Amino acid sequence: MAAVVALGFLIGLEFAARRYGLPGPITNQVREVVAAPKSGGLLYAALALMMVVLTWRQRFIAVGAAIAIDLAFLLIRWAVDAQATDGQPFGNGALWVILGYGVIAVTRRTGSERVLLLKGVGLGLLLVAGRKTGDTWLLITSKTRPMVLDQYVATADHALGNPSWLVGRAVAATGPVGFNLLDIVYGQLAVAAVLVALYQLRGVAAERRFPGHHLVRTFLLVGLLGPAFYMIFPVVGPIFAYGTGTEYWATVSLWSPDIPSSAHWAVADLWPRTLSPITTPHPMPFDGITPRNCMPSLHTAWAVTIFIHSRKGPRVLRYAGTFWLIATLTATLGFGYHYGVDLIAGVVFVLTVEAALRSYDRGWDRSGIRLVAHGATVFTALLVSYRFLPLTMAEHPWVAGPLLILAMASVIHGYIRTTTAWEPSTAPAPRPEPQPEPA
């Protein structure tokens, strides 16, 4: 049923993209079987996820086959002088190996072994499909939402002290080194998630089954549900609505994207030097290229997911999860891609999704229903307040700001308290008291 729903969703998104003259997620994925992939690293990360169901010998064979296929593609492109200008020169081999194991599962495996291998193949393909689906969603938001609500969010952000402006100046002061380090962390969030997932799934090959809950489920569900709110609450971000767009970082970035200037769509060139004015907000038109992908901040949601699922790992994994969370929050604000209120909404959103998945796994009870209902209510209240009370929030920052933080903190506290109670007790069983022997 899940596979049918996922396939139906992808087909529907494909038709929606075609309606606007854009290639959909299925087309983009099929194209990467031969064409240069957009992200070779992601394809190899997907291969790593698939290999959790294989033995070590099979893993070495799979990696070797993927590298050999990539080298063959590289030689063919060199021979016909076809340079990978629109993608990366590697990654096709990983996709071919994943698809090859899918064929092996159908033709050479039976029973539980077939199911397990198909689950591994599906997990790898879902990671890639999630990326393609997200890219298509972003294109659709830019075509279907000509008006954006940045003025509302920027006004509400005054209640938090305009953190994007503050962190943006700090990142700019670090120069090329600080920017590009954060850019690498920001861009490789999916790879970090795969590293944590590999630790969680390390026992699949030996136990011949997947654990009940792991990071990939939350990661994919966040990416599936989040863009729906982009359509409801379209926001492009302070660097676009109040700045010069990606041109601002062109002088320090090692990978400056070739994107048309959006400066003439902005309210004014204010970010990050001058705070946005506190005036009555209005919807504003924006270009048909820039994604409306700010509310809520899914990068924040994914980074929180990595942080949560790294807590039960070894110390180095816990440190890495903490670093990735802090660096991602810094990048989302410092690059001008998000407002502070976006991050609060992202935290509440992901904790609600994570709570719903865990409640589903263990069986819905009163504590799970209460936690999910609380998170959903707070998330709804945040979006409503950003849309209808931004001026009031900006005029009373010492009241609105703490209330926003307390609302987020209440969801965090509820999640920690409830999920901690769900964990099995690890305390040793009490020793029985010695009884006197009968006479």
CSV table of C-alpha atoms in Angstrom, one decimal:
chain,number,residue,atom,x,y,z
A,1,MET,CA,0.0,0.0,0.0
A,2,ALA,CA,2.8,2.4,0.8
A,3,ALA,CA,4.5,1.6,-2.5
A,4,VAL,CA,1.3,2.2,-4.4
A,5,VAL,CA,0.7,5.5,-2.6
A,6,ALA,CA,4.3,6.7,-3.3
A,7,LEU,CA,4.1,5.7,-6.9
A,8,GLY,CA,0.7,7.5,-7.3
A,9,PHE,CA,2.2,10.6,-5.7
A,10,LEU,CA,5.2,10.6,-8.0
A,11,ILE,CA,3.0,10.2,-11.1
A,12,GLY,CA,0.7,13.0,-9.9
A,13,LEU,CA,3.7,15.2,-9.4
A,14,GLU,CA,5.0,14.3,-12.8
A,15,PHE,CA,1.8,15.4,-14.5
A,16,ALA,CA,1.7,18.6,-12.4
A,17,ALA,CA,5.2,19.5,-13.5
A,18,ARG,CA,4.4,18.7,-17.1
A,19,ARG,CA,1.5,21.1,-16.9
A,20,TYR,CA,4.0,23.9,-16.4
A,21,GLY,CA,6.4,22.7,-19.0
A,22,LEU,CA,8.8,21.2,-16.4
A,23,PRO,CA,10.3,17.7,-16.2
A,24,GLY,CA,8.9,15.8,-13.2
A,25,PRO,CA,10.7,13.6,-10.7
A,26,ILE,CA,10.3,10.4,-12.7
A,27,THR,CA,11.7,12.0,-15.9
A,28,ASN,CA,14.6,13.4,-14.0
A,29,GLN,CA,15.4,10.1,-12.4
A,30,VAL,CA,15.2,8.1,-15.6
A,31,ARG,CA,17.4,10.6,-17.3
A,32,GLU,CA,20.2,10.0,-14.8
A,33,VAL,CA,20.5,6.4,-15.8
A,34,VAL,CA,22.5,7.7,-18.8
A,35,ALA,CA,22.9,11.5,-18.3
A,36,ALA,CA,25.3,13.1,-15.8
A,37,PRO,CA,23.6,13.0,-12.4
A,38,LYS,CA,22.8,16.2,-10.6
A,39,SER,CA,24.3,14.8,-7.4
A,40,GLY,CA,26.6,11.8,-7.6
A,41,GLY,CA,27.2,11.9,-3.9
A,42,LEU,CA,23.5,11.4,-3.2
A,43,LEU,CA,23.4,8.4,-5.5
A,44,TYR,CA,26.4,6.8,-3.7
A,45,ALA,CA,24.7,7.5,-0.4
A,46,ALA,CA,21.6,5.8,-1.7
A,47,LEU,CA,23.8,2.8,-2.7
A,48,ALA,CA,25.2,2.7,0.9
A,49,LEU,CA,21.6,2.6,2.3
A,50,MET,CA,20.8,-0.3,-0.1
A,51,MET,CA,23.8,-2.2,1.0
A,52,VAL,CA,22.7,-2.5,4.6
A,53,VAL,CA,20.9,-5.7,3.5
A,54,LEU,CA,24.0,-7.2,1.8
A,55,THR,CA,26.9,-9.3,3.2
A,56,TRP,CA,30.4,-7.7,3.3
A,57,ARG,CA,31.4,-9.7,0.2
A,58,GLN,CA,28.4,-8.5,-1.7
A,59,ARG,CA,29.0,-4.9,-0.6
A,60,PHE,CA,32.6,-5.0,-2.0
A,61,ILE,CA,31.2,-6.4,-5.3
A,62,ALA,CA,28.5,-3.7,-5.4
A,63,VAL,CA,30.9,-0.8,-4.8
A,64,GLY,CA,33.4,-2.2,-7.3
A,65,ALA,CA,30.7,-2.6,-9.9
A,66,ALA,CA,29.5,0.9,-9.4
A,67,ILE,CA,33.0,2.4,-9.7
A,68,ALA,CA,33.7,0.3,-12.8
A,69,ILE,CA,30.5,1.5,-14.5
A,70,ASP,CA,31.3,5.1,-13.6
A,71,LEU,CA,34.8,4.7,-15.2
A,72,ALA,CA,33.1,3.2,-18.3
A,73,PHE,CA,30.8,6.2,-18.5
A,74,LEU,CA,33.7,8.6,-18.0
A,75,LEU,CA,35.6,7.0,-20.9
A,76,ILE,CA,32.6,7.0,-23.2
A,77,ARG,CA,31.9,10.7,-22.5
A,78,TRP,CA,35.6,11.5,-23.1
A,79,ALA,CA,35.6,9.5,-26.4
A,80,VAL,CA,32.5,11.3,-27.7
A,81,ASP,CA,33.5,14.6,-26.2
A,82,ALA,CA,30.4,14.9,-24.1
A,83,GLN,CA,31.3,16.8,-21.0
A,84,ALA,CA,29.1,16.7,-17.9
A,85,THR,CA,28.3,20.4,-17.8
A,86,ASP,CA,24.9,20.1,-16.2
A,87,GLY,CA,25.8,17.5,-13.6
A,88,GLN,CA,28.6,15.5,-11.9
A,89,PRO,CA,30.7,13.0,-13.8
A,90,PHE,CA,30.0,10.2,-11.4
A,91,GLY,CA,27.0,8.5,-9.8
A,92,ASN,CA,25.5,6.6,-12.8
A,93,GLY,CA,27.2,3.4,-11.6
A,94,ALA,CA,25.6,3.6,-8.2
A,95,LEU,CA,22.2,3.9,-9.7
A,96,TRP,CA,22.8,1.0,-12.1
A,97,VAL,CA,23.9,-1.2,-9.2
A,98,ILE,CA,20.8,-0.3,-7.2
A,99,LEU,CA,18.5,-1.1,-10.1
A,100,GLY,CA,20.5,-4.3,-10.8
A,101,TYR,CA,19.9,-5.6,-7.3
A,102,GLY,CA,16.2,-4.8,-7.8
A,103,VAL,CA,16.2,-7.1,-10.9
A,104,ILE,CA,18.2,-9.8,-8.9
A,105,ALA,CA,15.5,-9.6,-6.1
A,106,VAL,CA,12.7,-10.3,-8.5
A,107,THR,CA,14.4,-12.9,-10.6
A,108,ARG,CA,16.9,-14.7,-8.3
A,109,ARG,CA,15.4,-14.4,-4.8
A,110,THR,CA,12.3,-15.9,-3.1
A,111,GLY,CA,10.4,-15.5,0.1
A,112,SER,CA,11.8,-13.4,2.9
A,113,GLU,CA,15.2,-12.9,1.2
A,114,ARG,CA,13.4,-11.3,-1.8
A,115,VAL,CA,11.4,-9.0,0.5
A,116,LEU,CA,14.5,-7.9,2.4
A,117,LEU,CA,16.5,-7.1,-0.7
A,118,LEU,CA,13.5,-5.2,-2.3
A,119,LYS,CA,13.2,-3.2,1.0
A,120,GLY,CA,16.9,-2.3,0.6
A,121,VAL,CA,16.5,-1.3,-3.0
A,122,GLY,CA,13.4,0.6,-2.2
A,123,LEU,CA,15.1,2.5,0.6
A,124,GLY,CA,17.9,3.6,-1.7
A,125,LEU,CA,15.6,4.6,-4.5
A,126,LEU,CA,13.3,6.5,-2.0
A,127,LEU,CA,16.2,8.7,-0.9
A,128,VAL,CA,16.9,9.6,-4.6
A,129,ALA,CA,13.2,10.0,-5.3
A,130,GLY,CA,12.8,12.3,-2.3
A,131,ARG,CA,15.5,14.6,-3.7
A,132,LYS,CA,13.8,14.7,-7.1
A,133,THR,CA,10.4,15.2,-5.6
A,134,GLY,CA,11.7,18.1,-3.6
A,135,ASP,CA,13.3,19.7,-6.6
A,136,THR,CA,10.0,19.4,-8.5
A,137,TRP,CA,8.0,20.8,-5.6
A,138,LEU,CA,10.3,23.9,-5.5
A,139,LEU,CA,9.8,24.5,-9.2
A,140,ILE,CA,6.0,24.2,-8.8
A,141,THR,CA,5.9,26.7,-5.9
A,142,SER,CA,7.8,29.3,-8.0
A,143,LYS,CA,5.3,28.8,-10.9
A,144,THR,CA,2.0,28.6,-9.0
A,145,ARG,CA,2.6,31.2,-6.2
A,146,PRO,CA,3.3,34.6,-7.8
A,147,MET,CA,2.7,36.4,-4.5
A,148,VAL,CA,4.8,35.8,-1.5
A,149,LEU,CA,4.3,36.6,2.2
A,150,ASP,CA,7.8,37.7,3.2
A,151,GLN,CA,6.6,41.1,4.6
A,152,TYR,CA,4.4,39.3,7.1
A,153,VAL,CA,7.2,36.9,8.2
A,154,ALA,CA,9.8,39.7,8.3
A,155,THR,CA,7.5,41.8,10.5
A,156,ALA,CA,6.8,38.9,12.8
A,157,ASP,CA,10.6,38.3,13.0
A,158,HIS,CA,11.1,41.6,14.8
A,159,ALA,CA,9.7,39.8,17.9
A,160,LEU,CA,12.8,37.6,17.8
A,161,GLY,CA,15.2,40.5,17.2
A,162,ASN,CA,15.7,39.8,13.4
A,163,PRO,CA,18.2,36.9,13.9
A,164,SER,CA,18.8,36.5,10.1
A,165,TRP,CA,20.2,40.0,9.9
A,166,LEU,CA,22.4,39.5,12.9
A,167,VAL,CA,23.8,36.1,11.9
A,168,GLY,CA,24.0,37.3,8.3
A,169,ARG,CA,26.5,40.0,9.3
A,170,ALA,CA,28.4,37.5,11.4
A,171,VAL,CA,28.8,35.1,8.5
A,172,ALA,CA,29.8,37.9,6.1
A,173,ALA,CA,32.5,38.9,8.5
A,174,THR,CA,34.1,35.4,8.3
A,175,GLY,CA,34.7,35.8,4.6
A,176,PRO,CA,35.1,33.0,2.1
A,177,VAL,CA,36.4,30.4,4.7
A,178,GLY,CA,33.4,30.7,7.0
A,179,PHE,CA,30.9,30.9,4.2
A,180,ASN,CA,32.1,27.9,2.2
A,181,LEU,CA,32.5,25.7,5.3
A,182,LEU,CA,28.9,26.4,6.2
A,183,ASP,CA,27.9,25.9,2.6
A,184,ILE,CA,29.4,22.4,2.5
A,185,VAL,CA,27.5,21.5,5.7
A,186,TYR,CA,24.3,23.0,4.4
A,187,GLY,CA,24.5,21.2,1.0
A,188,GLN,CA,25.4,17.8,2.3
A,189,LEU,CA,22.7,17.4,4.9
A,190,ALA,CA,21.3,14.2,3.2
A,191,VAL,CA,24.8,12.6,3.3
A,192,ALA,CA,25.0,13.3,7.1
A,193,ALA,CA,21.5,11.7,7.5
A,194,VAL,CA,22.8,8.6,5.6
A,195,LEU,CA,25.7,8.3,8.0
A,196,VAL,CA,23.4,8.3,11.0
A,197,ALA,CA,21.0,5.9,9.2
A,198,LEU,CA,23.9,3.5,8.4
A,199,TYR,CA,24.7,3.3,12.1
A,200,GLN,CA,21.0,2.6,13.0
A,201,LEU,CA,20.7,0.0,10.3
A,202,ARG,CA,24.1,-1.7,10.9
A,203,GLY,CA,22.4,-4.9,12.1
A,204,VAL,CA,20.0,-5.4,9.2
A,205,ALA,CA,22.3,-7.8,7.3
A,206,ALA,CA,22.8,-10.1,10.4
A,207,GLU,CA,19.3,-9.9,11.8
A,208,ARG,CA,17.6,-10.1,8.3
A,209,ARG,CA,15.1,-7.4,9.2
A,210,PHE,CA,14.8,-3.6,9.5
A,211,PRO,CA,14.3,-1.9,12.9
A,212,GLY,CA,10.8,-0.6,13.6
A,213,HIS,CA,11.8,3.1,13.4
A,214,HIS,CA,14.9,4.8,11.9
A,215,LEU,CA,16.0,8.2,10.7
A,216,VAL,CA,15.2,7.7,7.0
A,217,ARG,CA,11.4,7.4,7.7
A,218,THR,CA,11.3,10.7,9.4
A,219,PHE,CA,13.6,12.3,6.8
A,220,LEU,CA,11.5,11.3,3.9
A,221,LEU,CA,8.1,12.1,5.5
A,222,VAL,CA,9.3,15.6,6.4
A,223,GLY,CA,10.3,16.1,2.8
A,224,LEU,CA,6.9,14.8,1.6
A,225,LEU,CA,4.7,16.8,3.9
A,226,GLY,CA,6.7,20.0,4.2
A,227,PRO,CA,6.3,21.4,0.7
A,228,ALA,CA,2.5,21.4,1.1
A,229,PHE,CA,3.0,24.3,3.5
A,230,TYR,CA,5.2,26.1,0.9
A,231,MET,CA,2.0,26.3,-1.1
A,232,ILE,CA,-0.1,27.5,1.8
A,233,PHE,CA,2.5,30.0,3.1
A,234,PRO,CA,4.9,31.0,0.2
A,235,VAL,CA,8.0,32.8,1.4
A,236,VAL,CA,11.3,33.3,-0.5
A,237,GLY,CA,13.6,34.4,2.3
A,238,PRO,CA,15.2,37.7,3.4
A,239,ILE,CA,18.2,37.6,1.0
A,240,PHE,CA,15.7,37.6,-1.9
A,241,ALA,CA,12.8,39.8,-0.5
A,242,TYR,CA,15.1,42.3,1.2
A,243,GLY,CA,18.4,41.9,-0.6
A,244,THR,CA,20.1,41.2,-3.9
A,245,GLY,CA,19.6,37.4,-3.9
A,246,THR,CA,22.5,35.0,-4.6
A,247,GLU,CA,24.5,37.9,-6.0
A,248,TYR,CA,25.4,38.9,-2.5
A,249,TRP,CA,27.6,35.8,-1.9
A,250,ALA,CA,29.0,35.6,-5.5
A,251,THR,CA,32.3,37.1,-4.5
A,252,VAL,CA,33.1,34.6,-1.7
A,253,SER,CA,31.3,31.4,-2.9
A,254,LEU,CA,33.3,28.6,-4.6
A,255,TRP,CA,30.2,27.4,-6.4
A,256,SER,CA,28.4,30.5,-7.5
A,257,PRO,CA,25.1,29.4,-9.2
A,258,ASP,CA,24.2,30.8,-12.5
A,259,ILE,CA,20.9,32.3,-11.4
A,260,PRO,CA,19.3,35.4,-12.9
A,261,SER,CA,19.3,38.4,-10.6
A,262,SER,CA,16.2,38.9,-8.4
A,263,ALA,CA,17.3,42.2,-7.0
A,264,HIS,CA,14.6,44.2,-8.8
A,265,TRP,CA,11.9,42.1,-7.2
A,266,ALA,CA,13.0,43.0,-3.6
A,267,VAL,CA,11.4,45.5,-1.3
A,268,ALA,CA,14.8,47.2,-1.0
A,269,ASP,CA,18.4,46.3,-0.6
A,270,LEU,CA,18.4,46.0,3.2
A,271,TRP,CA,19.7,42.5,4.1
A,272,PRO,CA,21.8,42.1,6.2
A,273,ARG,CA,22.9,45.7,6.9
A,274,THR,CA,19.6,47.5,7.6
A,275,LEU,CA,16.6,46.0,9.5
A,276,SER,CA,13.3,45.8,7.6
A,277,PRO,CA,10.8,48.5,8.6
A,278,ILE,CA,7.9,47.9,10.8
A,279,THR,CA,4.9,48.7,8.6
A,280,THR,CA,1.6,47.1,7.7
A,281,PRO,CA,2.7,44.0,5.7
A,282,HIS,CA,1.2,43.1,2.3
A,283,PRO,CA,1.6,40.2,-0.2
A,284,MET,CA,4.2,41.1,-2.8
A,285,PRO,CA,4.9,39.7,-6.3
A,286,PHE,CA,8.1,37.8,-6.9
A,287,ASP,CA,9.8,36.2,-9.9
A,288,GLY,CA,8.8,32.8,-11.3
A,289,ILE,CA,12.2,31.2,-10.5
A,290,THR,CA,13.0,31.6,-6.8
A,291,PRO,CA,11.5,28.7,-4.7
A,292,ARG,CA,8.9,29.6,-2.0
A,293,ASN,CA,10.6,27.3,0.4
A,294,CYS,CA,10.9,29.0,3.8
A,295,MET,CA,7.9,28.2,5.9
A,296,PRO,CA,8.6,26.0,7.7
A,297,SER,CA,12.4,25.6,7.5
A,298,LEU,CA,12.9,22.0,6.3
A,299,HIS,CA,16.7,22.2,6.6
A,300,THR,CA,16.1,23.0,10.3
A,301,ALA,CA,13.6,20.0,10.5
A,302,TRP,CA,16.1,17.6,8.9
A,303,ALA,CA,19.0,18.8,11.1
A,304,VAL,CA,16.8,18.3,14.2
A,305,THR,CA,16.0,14.8,12.9
A,306,ILE,CA,19.7,14.0,12.6
A,307,PHE,CA,20.3,15.4,16.1
A,308,ILE,CA,17.5,13.3,17.6
A,309,HIS,CA,18.6,10.0,16.0
A,310,SER,CA,22.3,10.5,16.8
A,311,ARG,CA,21.6,10.6,20.5
A,312,LYS,CA,21.8,6.9,21.0
A,313,GLY,CA,25.0,6.5,18.9
A,314,PRO,CA,28.6,6.6,20.1
A,315,ARG,CA,30.1,9.8,21.3
A,316,VAL,CA,31.6,10.8,17.9
A,317,LEU,CA,28.2,10.4,16.3
A,318,ARG,CA,26.5,12.5,19.0
A,319,TYR,CA,29.1,15.2,18.6
A,320,ALA,CA,28.6,15.1,14.8
A,321,GLY,CA,24.9,15.4,15.2
A,322,THR,CA,25.2,18.4,17.4
A,323,PHE,CA,27.7,20.1,15.1
A,324,TRP,CA,25.5,19.5,12.1
A,325,LEU,CA,22.5,21.0,13.9
A,326,ILE,CA,24.4,24.1,15.0
A,327,ALA,CA,26.0,24.6,11.6
A,328,THR,CA,22.8,24.2,9.8
A,329,LEU,CA,20.9,26.6,11.9
A,330,THR,CA,23.7,29.1,11.5
A,331,ALA,CA,23.7,28.6,7.7
A,332,THR,CA,19.9,28.9,7.3
A,333,LEU,CA,20.0,32.2,9.1
A,334,GLY,CA,23.4,33.5,8.0
A,335,PHE,CA,22.9,32.9,4.3
A,336,GLY,CA,19.7,34.8,4.4
A,337,TYR,CA,17.6,31.8,3.3
A,338,HIS,CA,15.3,31.9,6.4
A,339,TYR,CA,13.8,34.1,9.0
A,340,GLY,CA,14.0,33.2,12.7
A,341,VAL,CA,10.3,32.3,12.9
A,342,ASP,CA,10.8,29.8,10.1
A,343,LEU,CA,13.2,27.9,12.3
A,344,ILE,CA,10.8,27.8,15.2
A,345,ALA,CA,8.1,26.4,12.9
A,346,GLY,CA,10.5,23.8,11.6
A,347,VAL,CA,11.4,22.5,15.0
A,348,VAL,CA,7.7,22.2,16.0
A,349,PHE,CA,6.9,20.6,12.7
A,350,VAL,CA,9.6,17.9,12.8
A,351,LEU,CA,8.9,16.9,16.5
A,352,THR,CA,5.3,16.5,15.6
A,353,VAL,CA,6.1,14.2,12.6
A,354,GLU,CA,8.6,12.2,14.7
A,355,ALA,CA,6.1,11.8,17.5
A,356,ALA,CA,3.4,10.7,15.0
A,357,LEU,CA,5.7,8.0,13.5
A,358,ARG,CA,6.8,6.7,16.9
A,359,SER,CA,3.2,6.6,18.1
A,360,TYR,CA,2.2,4.7,15.0
A,361,ASP,CA,4.9,2.1,15.6
A,362,ARG,CA,4.1,1.5,19.3
A,363,GLY,CA,0.3,1.8,18.9
A,364,TRP,CA,-1.6,5.0,19.5
A,365,ASP,CA,-2.3,5.7,23.1
A,366,ARG,CA,-3.4,8.7,25.1
A,367,SER,CA,0.2,10.1,25.6
A,368,GLY,CA,1.0,9.8,21.9
A,369,ILE,CA,-2.3,11.4,20.7
A,370,ARG,CA,-1.8,14.2,23.2
A,371,LEU,CA,1.8,14.8,22.1
A,372,VAL,CA,0.9,14.9,18.4
A,373,ALA,CA,-2.2,17.0,19.0
A,374,HIS,CA,-0.2,19.5,21.0
A,375,GLY,CA,2.5,19.8,18.3
A,376,ALA,CA,-0.1,20.2,15.5
A,377,THR,CA,-1.9,22.9,17.5
A,378,VAL,CA,1.2,24.9,18.2
A,379,PHE,CA,2.3,24.6,14.6
A,380,THR,CA,-1.1,25.8,13.4
A,381,ALA,CA,-1.0,28.7,15.9
A,382,LEU,CA,2.4,29.8,14.8
A,383,LEU,CA,1.4,30.0,11.1
A,384,VAL,CA,-1.8,31.8,12.0
A,385,SER,CA,0.0,34.3,14.1
A,386,TYR,CA,2.6,34.9,11.5
A,387,ARG,CA,-0.1,35.7,8.9
A,388,PHE,CA,-2.6,37.7,10.9
A,389,LEU,CA,-0.7,39.1,13.9
A,390,PRO,CA,2.7,40.1,12.6
A,391,LEU,CA,2.4,43.8,13.3
A,392,THR,CA,1.1,43.2,16.8
A,393,MET,CA,4.1,40.9,17.4
A,394,ALA,CA,6.6,43.4,16.1
A,395,GLU,CA,5.1,46.2,18.2
A,396,HIS,CA,5.3,44.1,21.4
A,397,PRO,CA,8.5,42.1,21.0
A,398,TRP,CA,9.1,41.6,24.7
A,399,VAL,CA,5.7,39.7,24.9
A,400,ALA,CA,5.6,38.0,21.5
A,401,GLY,CA,9.2,36.9,21.4
A,402,PRO,CA,9.1,34.9,24.7
A,403,LEU,CA,5.8,33.5,23.8
A,404,LEU,CA,7.2,32.1,20.5
A,405,ILE,CA,10.1,30.5,22.4
A,406,LEU,CA,7.8,29.1,25.1
A,407,ALA,CA,5.5,27.6,22.5
A,408,MET,CA,8.5,25.8,20.9
A,409,ALA,CA,9.9,24.8,24.3
A,410,SER,CA,6.6,23.3,25.3
A,411,VAL,CA,6.7,21.0,22.3
A,412,ILE,CA,10.3,20.1,23.0
A,413,HIS,CA,9.6,19.4,26.6
A,414,GLY,CA,6.5,17.3,25.8
A,415,TYR,CA,8.4,15.3,23.3
A,416,ILE,CA,11.3,14.6,25.6
A,417,ARG,CA,9.0,13.7,28.6
A,418,THR,CA,6.7,11.5,26.5
A,419,THR,CA,9.3,9.6,24.5
A,420,THR,CA,11.5,9.1,27.6
A,421,ALA,CA,8.5,7.4,29.3
A,422,TRP,CA,8.2,5.1,26.2
A,423,GLU,CA,11.7,3.8,26.4
A,424,PRO,CA,12.1,0.4,28.1
A,425,SER,CA,13.5,0.5,31.6
A,426,THR,CA,17.2,-0.3,31.8
A,427,ALA,CA,17.4,-0.5,35.5
A,428,PRO,CA,18.5,-3.9,36.8
A,429,ALA,CA,15.8,-6.1,38.3
A,430,PRO,CA,15.8,-6.0,42.1
A,431,ARG,CA,17.3,-9.0,43.8
A,432,PRO,CA,14.9,-11.2,45.8
A,433,GLU,CA,15.2,-10.9,49.5
A,434,PRO,CA,16.7,-13.9,51.2
A,435,GLN,CA,14.0,-16.0,52.9
A,436,PRO,CA,14.6,-18.0,56.1
A,437,GLU,CA,14.7,-21.7,55.5
A,438,PRO,CA,11.8,-23.6,57.0
A,439,ALA,CA,12.6,-25.5,60.2
